[in-house]
């Protein structure tokens, strides 16, 4: 029982990384995703990895899975038939949403439809006030009538969201009892159990999303466990959550909403490890997959967390690593819009049919096709995935679909695709840096994903970052992050109170109570029998404002003045100013509990004893084909410095070093790209 | 690879005579009596070095003037240069003096790299940061590739073929460490040079002898390198001085100098004459030691230096055997199950008297403190600017280093072994 295997299901590929906890040996594998049943690719991949490496299934101690099932259920609107029961008079909260306009200048803009159709949103009489007192008791007969309607509508799950239930959940709990009796077998989700925060729209929306994805996720996990069992593999996989921690399949099956947007979290966890290993405090992690570009910020050695997010325009308030995603990746399609401008993405060729050069029926030129046309990718290589790519087909697609219509050469059009997709990625990086008070020049860009290292050098230049770090296994970096994740649960609760008038001891007691709840869910035991650590956060705002800022509260006695100072510092960094004299208000108390687990070591980098330079090929750079040395990544000894231009190939990705850059291999085996100093 | 060094401790009469010539051999003003086993960080200073530095350094004039004091300054400098050449076994030619080996590394590599396009510099994981970083920085600056030969984890040394595999027609320079200041692994310099010459005759081969210089004879001309660099303070002289001998072709490469100076003159500005006189005192000492240990005593200074260095190797080999394998009932370093030695386990072949080890479950900083409390001065190498790349290649983050010199005694080795035994004893 020495192997841990992380499986990251992406839109195009399913990545697998295995680590031997005894000797630190690392294995990796990649299979095409099977969107119709992601478990199929997972099991196939694990079986192939085991067969290839001679790993007995019984030697696998742990499977950690990053799943996109819940995410895809929302994005594709293929979740359960869900009903939503709410307080009389508030039926349209999910439909009206917030008053802000998602597209400011679009007079015809429409809000996204909630995942629950309006005919399945039902009202019952009840009312609990903001202080928790009951103004109107729950109308059981009305609920009984609703239950009859829902039975007839054959709903698969029911979400219950009452006003102010985060203060007093009595009516939601009573409703669940009645629903359990009236709709046996139908999953019921209560809003206060998903999040215990003020703001009925966000709470209701998150609750509805959980109900919507939960049956699908539960079904997937049950099926997956069966498939694993049949294959003789561990049948209790751990599931990655959006907060960068992992949980059991049982908890993920209940609180499925916490896995929404979890896909990129593994990359951030791996980025944190890389930052620690290399002594870097500020890192921007950027994952360029087949369909999406996910960017996140690690500042001062800590990732950015968020408690408010959205998916497909719908509010999603669960604690998560703050990741910004845009539809830009290797599979992004180059196209010409109505105005005649060249565009790239967000639509993607995905896993099927994939880029034209994959020869799987794709006809639209993609970013990968463009990289192939430009010589950045090899048409045939023992490295770079060992997959033969159809250069002629890629050239033809770029020519017919773009170059001829734009009156450009094929290489120019292909370079255009790269420039446009790079611009979209750059904008995403700026959104998380410049727009949040971070100077990109103070950060290193950690670029990964199968398509990332082809773009990292240009992205860093365009955003003003000094260096690019390409991890040892960029193609499976997110999956590696799964191996590093820890068991983690969070509990938040709205607690409106002026900071200045807060009793520090009472605040500490609040934290303790929330931590105990999270610890129970974590399996640490209410008495803390299993060793765990507690991180404390507060969401604060100036009194009268709407938006909050989160600050960490260190362990030990709480210093309210220090908390205020942290808030002011964060405000100043983000907005450029603060109001030292204005009163601050606590909005949310937030406890994060992480189970102590033996750390997974970073595997040592051991280069192969063979010459690194394996050839040369023309690469389109700065407007012409330039003879460019090609290196074998895994033959590069730490300390090696390679002058650009250069191509560095490895089985899971290809790295481009621009002419005025050099790439150095650090002691951990990471490639570090920097611009050449001027002489 | 040369034959293993013979093992022979200095005679009971010679050992105290050797120690008597060094400052602070038995103790220092701060800790009192102690065993100084951190010689890789810097050797003890000869009393004669201190005296020569004071005498010549105090002379009231610069060289090149027409007065007796100036003539003495000039003579001391010339004698110092000649003694450097004698010590290195270098032909008459360019002797470079600089403030440190690091400064030499940057200057020599810069000269080799300047004007190259698309070439490469080859160094190794065993290199000291002075050469390793200089190669990386200059490669990046000049658009060259830095290739890094892997060290051999089993021996803690550098395999000549690993270096040769990286050189080609575009190699501008190869840096080779003669002995590691971390593992003690000794490079077969002649073998490296021969293999490199066969594949890349144009490559400048630059040897870093900072660690080796105090442990064995240097034959710069015989081993076929273009430059041999060492730090004076590592071989019993004063800090702030490093010397190198340069081949004619390397000396002729463009380098920083005043316009009116001869092309082969690499020194910049006025050098401290005391530093040259101090090094002559080192060579004088070695000649004395050679005369004590060789029979019959060679007549020339190079012959005496060679005899001294052979005697030093033999003495240190005997001390190394004691340290690794123990003696008189004291278990050696290798006998402790919790101790891992990083590098060659043989006390003679392919290594010098520098040993890197770790103790399972014990932070190195703490170990060094505990040895210090027991009167044994050691040092730990951690993943810092100097050692990070080599330690990473060895697969560790920190090691304790124990390093011997010829003035060390069996009793001092026993003090180390006794302290180790006590520290590892079950509580």
Coordinates of N, CA and C in Angstrom, one line a residue, chain A residues 276-277 604-607 609-613 631 636-644 662 664-668 676-679, chain B residues 118-119 123 125 132 135-137 139-151 153 165-166 170 388-389 392-393 395 397:
Chain A
X276 N 7.1 27.2 -2.0 CA 7.8 26.8 -0.8 C 9.1 26.2 -1.1
X277 N 9.1 25.3 -2.1 CA 10.4 24.6 -2.4 C 11.4 25.5 -3.0
X604 N 12.5 14.0 -5.9 CA 13.7 14.6 -6.3 C 13.8 14.6 -7.9
X605 N 14.4 15.5 -8.4 CA 14.6 15.6 -9.9 C 15.9 14.9 -10.2
X606 N 15.8 13.8 -11.0 CA 17.0 13.1 -11.4 C 17.1 13.0 -12.9
X607 N 17.9 13.8 -13.5 CA 18.0 13.9 -15.0 C 18.6 12.6 -15.5
X609 N 21.0 10.4 -17.9 CA 22.4 10.6 -18.4 C 22.4 10.5 -19.9
X610 N 22.1 11.5 -20.6 CA 22.2 11.5 -22.0 C 22.3 12.9 -22.5
X611 N 22.8 13.2 -23.7 CA 22.9 14.5 -24.1 C 21.5 15.2 -24.2
X612 N 21.5 16.4 -23.9 CA 20.2 17.1 -23.8 C 19.7 17.6 -25.2
X613 N 20.7 17.9 -26.0 CA 20.3 18.5 -27.3 C 20.0 17.4 -28.3
X631 N 15.8 20.6 -27.2 CA 16.4 19.9 -26.1 C 15.4 18.9 -25.4
X636 N 18.2 17.5 -18.9 CA 18.8 18.7 -18.5 C 19.2 18.6 -17.0
X637 N 20.5 18.8 -16.8 CA 21.0 18.7 -15.4 C 20.7 20.0 -14.7
X638 N 20.3 20.0 -13.4 CA 20.1 21.3 -12.7 C 21.3 22.2 -12.9
X639 N 21.1 23.4 -13.1 CA 22.1 24.4 -13.3 C 22.3 24.7 -14.8
X640 N 21.8 23.8 -15.6 CA 22.0 24.1 -17.1 C 21.3 25.4 -17.4
X641 N 22.0 26.2 -18.3 CA 21.4 27.4 -18.8 C 21.3 27.3 -20.3
X642 N 20.1 27.5 -20.9 CA 20.0 27.4 -22.3 C 19.6 28.7 -22.9
X643 N 20.4 29.1 -23.9 CA 20.1 30.4 -24.5 C 19.0 30.3 -25.5
X644 N 18.1 31.2 -25.5 CA 17.0 31.2 -26.5 C 17.5 31.7 -27.9
X662 N 16.7 33.3 -21.7 CA 17.5 32.1 -21.4 C 16.6 31.3 -20.4
X664 N 17.0 28.4 -17.3 CA 17.9 27.8 -16.4 C 17.1 26.7 -15.7
X665 N 17.8 25.6 -15.4 CA 17.2 24.5 -14.6 C 17.6 24.7 -13.2
X666 N 16.7 24.8 -12.3 CA 17.0 25.1 -10.9 C 17.3 23.7 -10.2
X667 N 17.7 23.8 -8.9 CA 18.1 22.5 -8.3 C 16.9 21.5 -8.2
X668 N 15.7 22.0 -8.2 CA 14.5 21.1 -8.1 C 14.1 20.6 -9.5
X676 N 17.3 37.9 -21.1 CA 18.8 38.0 -21.0 C 19.1 39.4 -20.6
X677 N 20.0 39.5 -19.6 CA 20.4 40.9 -19.2 C 21.2 41.6 -20.3
X678 N 21.0 42.9 -20.4 CA 21.6 43.7 -21.5 C 23.1 43.8 -21.1
X679 N 23.9 43.6 -22.2 CA 25.4 43.8 -21.9 C 25.8 45.2 -22.4
Chain B
X118 N 26.5 31.7 -29.4 CA 25.8 30.4 -29.5 C 26.6 29.3 -29.0
X119 N 27.6 29.5 -28.2 CA 28.4 28.4 -27.7 C 27.9 28.0 -26.3
X123 N 30.1 23.4 -16.7 CA 30.5 23.3 -15.3 C 29.9 22.0 -14.7
X125 N 27.8 20.0 -11.1 CA 27.1 20.1 -9.9 C 28.1 20.1 -8.7
X132 N 30.3 27.8 -10.5 CA 28.9 27.4 -11.0 C 28.1 28.6 -11.3
X135 N 29.5 30.8 -14.3 CA 29.2 30.2 -15.6 C 27.7 30.5 -15.9
X136 N 26.9 30.4 -14.9 CA 25.4 30.6 -15.2 C 25.2 32.1 -15.6
X137 N 25.8 33.0 -14.8 CA 25.5 34.4 -15.0 C 26.1 34.8 -16.4
X139 N 26.8 32.9 -18.9 CA 26.1 32.3 -20.0 C 24.9 33.1 -20.4
X140 N 24.1 33.5 -19.3 CA 22.9 34.3 -19.6 C 23.3 35.6 -20.2
X141 N 24.4 36.2 -19.7 CA 24.7 37.5 -20.2 C 25.2 37.5 -21.7
X142 N 25.9 36.4 -22.0 CA 26.5 36.4 -23.4 C 25.7 35.5 -24.3
X143 N 24.5 35.0 -23.9 CA 23.7 34.2 -24.8 C 24.3 32.8 -25.1
X144 N 25.0 32.3 -24.1 CA 25.6 31.0 -24.2 C 24.7 30.0 -23.4
X145 N 25.0 28.8 -23.6 CA 24.4 27.7 -22.8 C 25.3 27.3 -21.7
X146 N 24.7 27.1 -20.5 CA 25.5 26.5 -19.4 C 25.1 25.1 -19.3
X147 N 26.1 24.2 -19.5 CA 25.8 22.8 -19.4 C 26.4 22.3 -18.0
X148 N 25.7 21.5 -17.4 CA 26.1 21.1 -16.0 C 26.3 19.6 -16.0
X149 N 27.5 19.2 -15.7 CA 27.8 17.8 -15.6 C 27.3 17.3 -14.2
X150 N 26.7 16.1 -14.2 CA 26.2 15.7 -12.9 C 27.3 15.1 -12.0
X151 N 27.2 15.3 -10.8 CA 28.2 14.6 -9.9 C 27.7 13.1 -9.7
X153 N 26.7 10.5 -7.4 CA 26.2 10.5 -6.0 C 26.9 9.5 -5.1
X165 N 31.2 14.3 -21.9 CA 30.0 14.1 -22.7 C 29.3 15.4 -23.1
X166 N 29.6 16.5 -22.4 CA 28.9 17.8 -22.6 C 29.7 18.7 -23.5
X170 N 31.5 23.9 -29.8 CA 31.1 25.2 -29.4 C 31.4 25.5 -28.0
X388 N 23.8 25.2 -2.2 CA 22.5 24.7 -2.6 C 22.5 23.7 -3.7
X389 N 23.2 24.1 -4.8 CA 23.1 23.2 -6.0 C 23.8 21.9 -5.8
X392 N 21.5 19.8 -3.4 CA 20.4 19.3 -4.1 C 20.8 18.1 -5.0
X393 N 21.9 18.2 -5.6 CA 22.4 17.0 -6.4 C 22.7 15.8 -5.6
X395 N 20.9 15.1 -3.0 CA 19.6 14.7 -2.5 C 19.4 15.1 -1.1
X397 N 19.4 18.5 2.0 CA 19.3 20.0 2.2 C 20.4 20.5 3.1

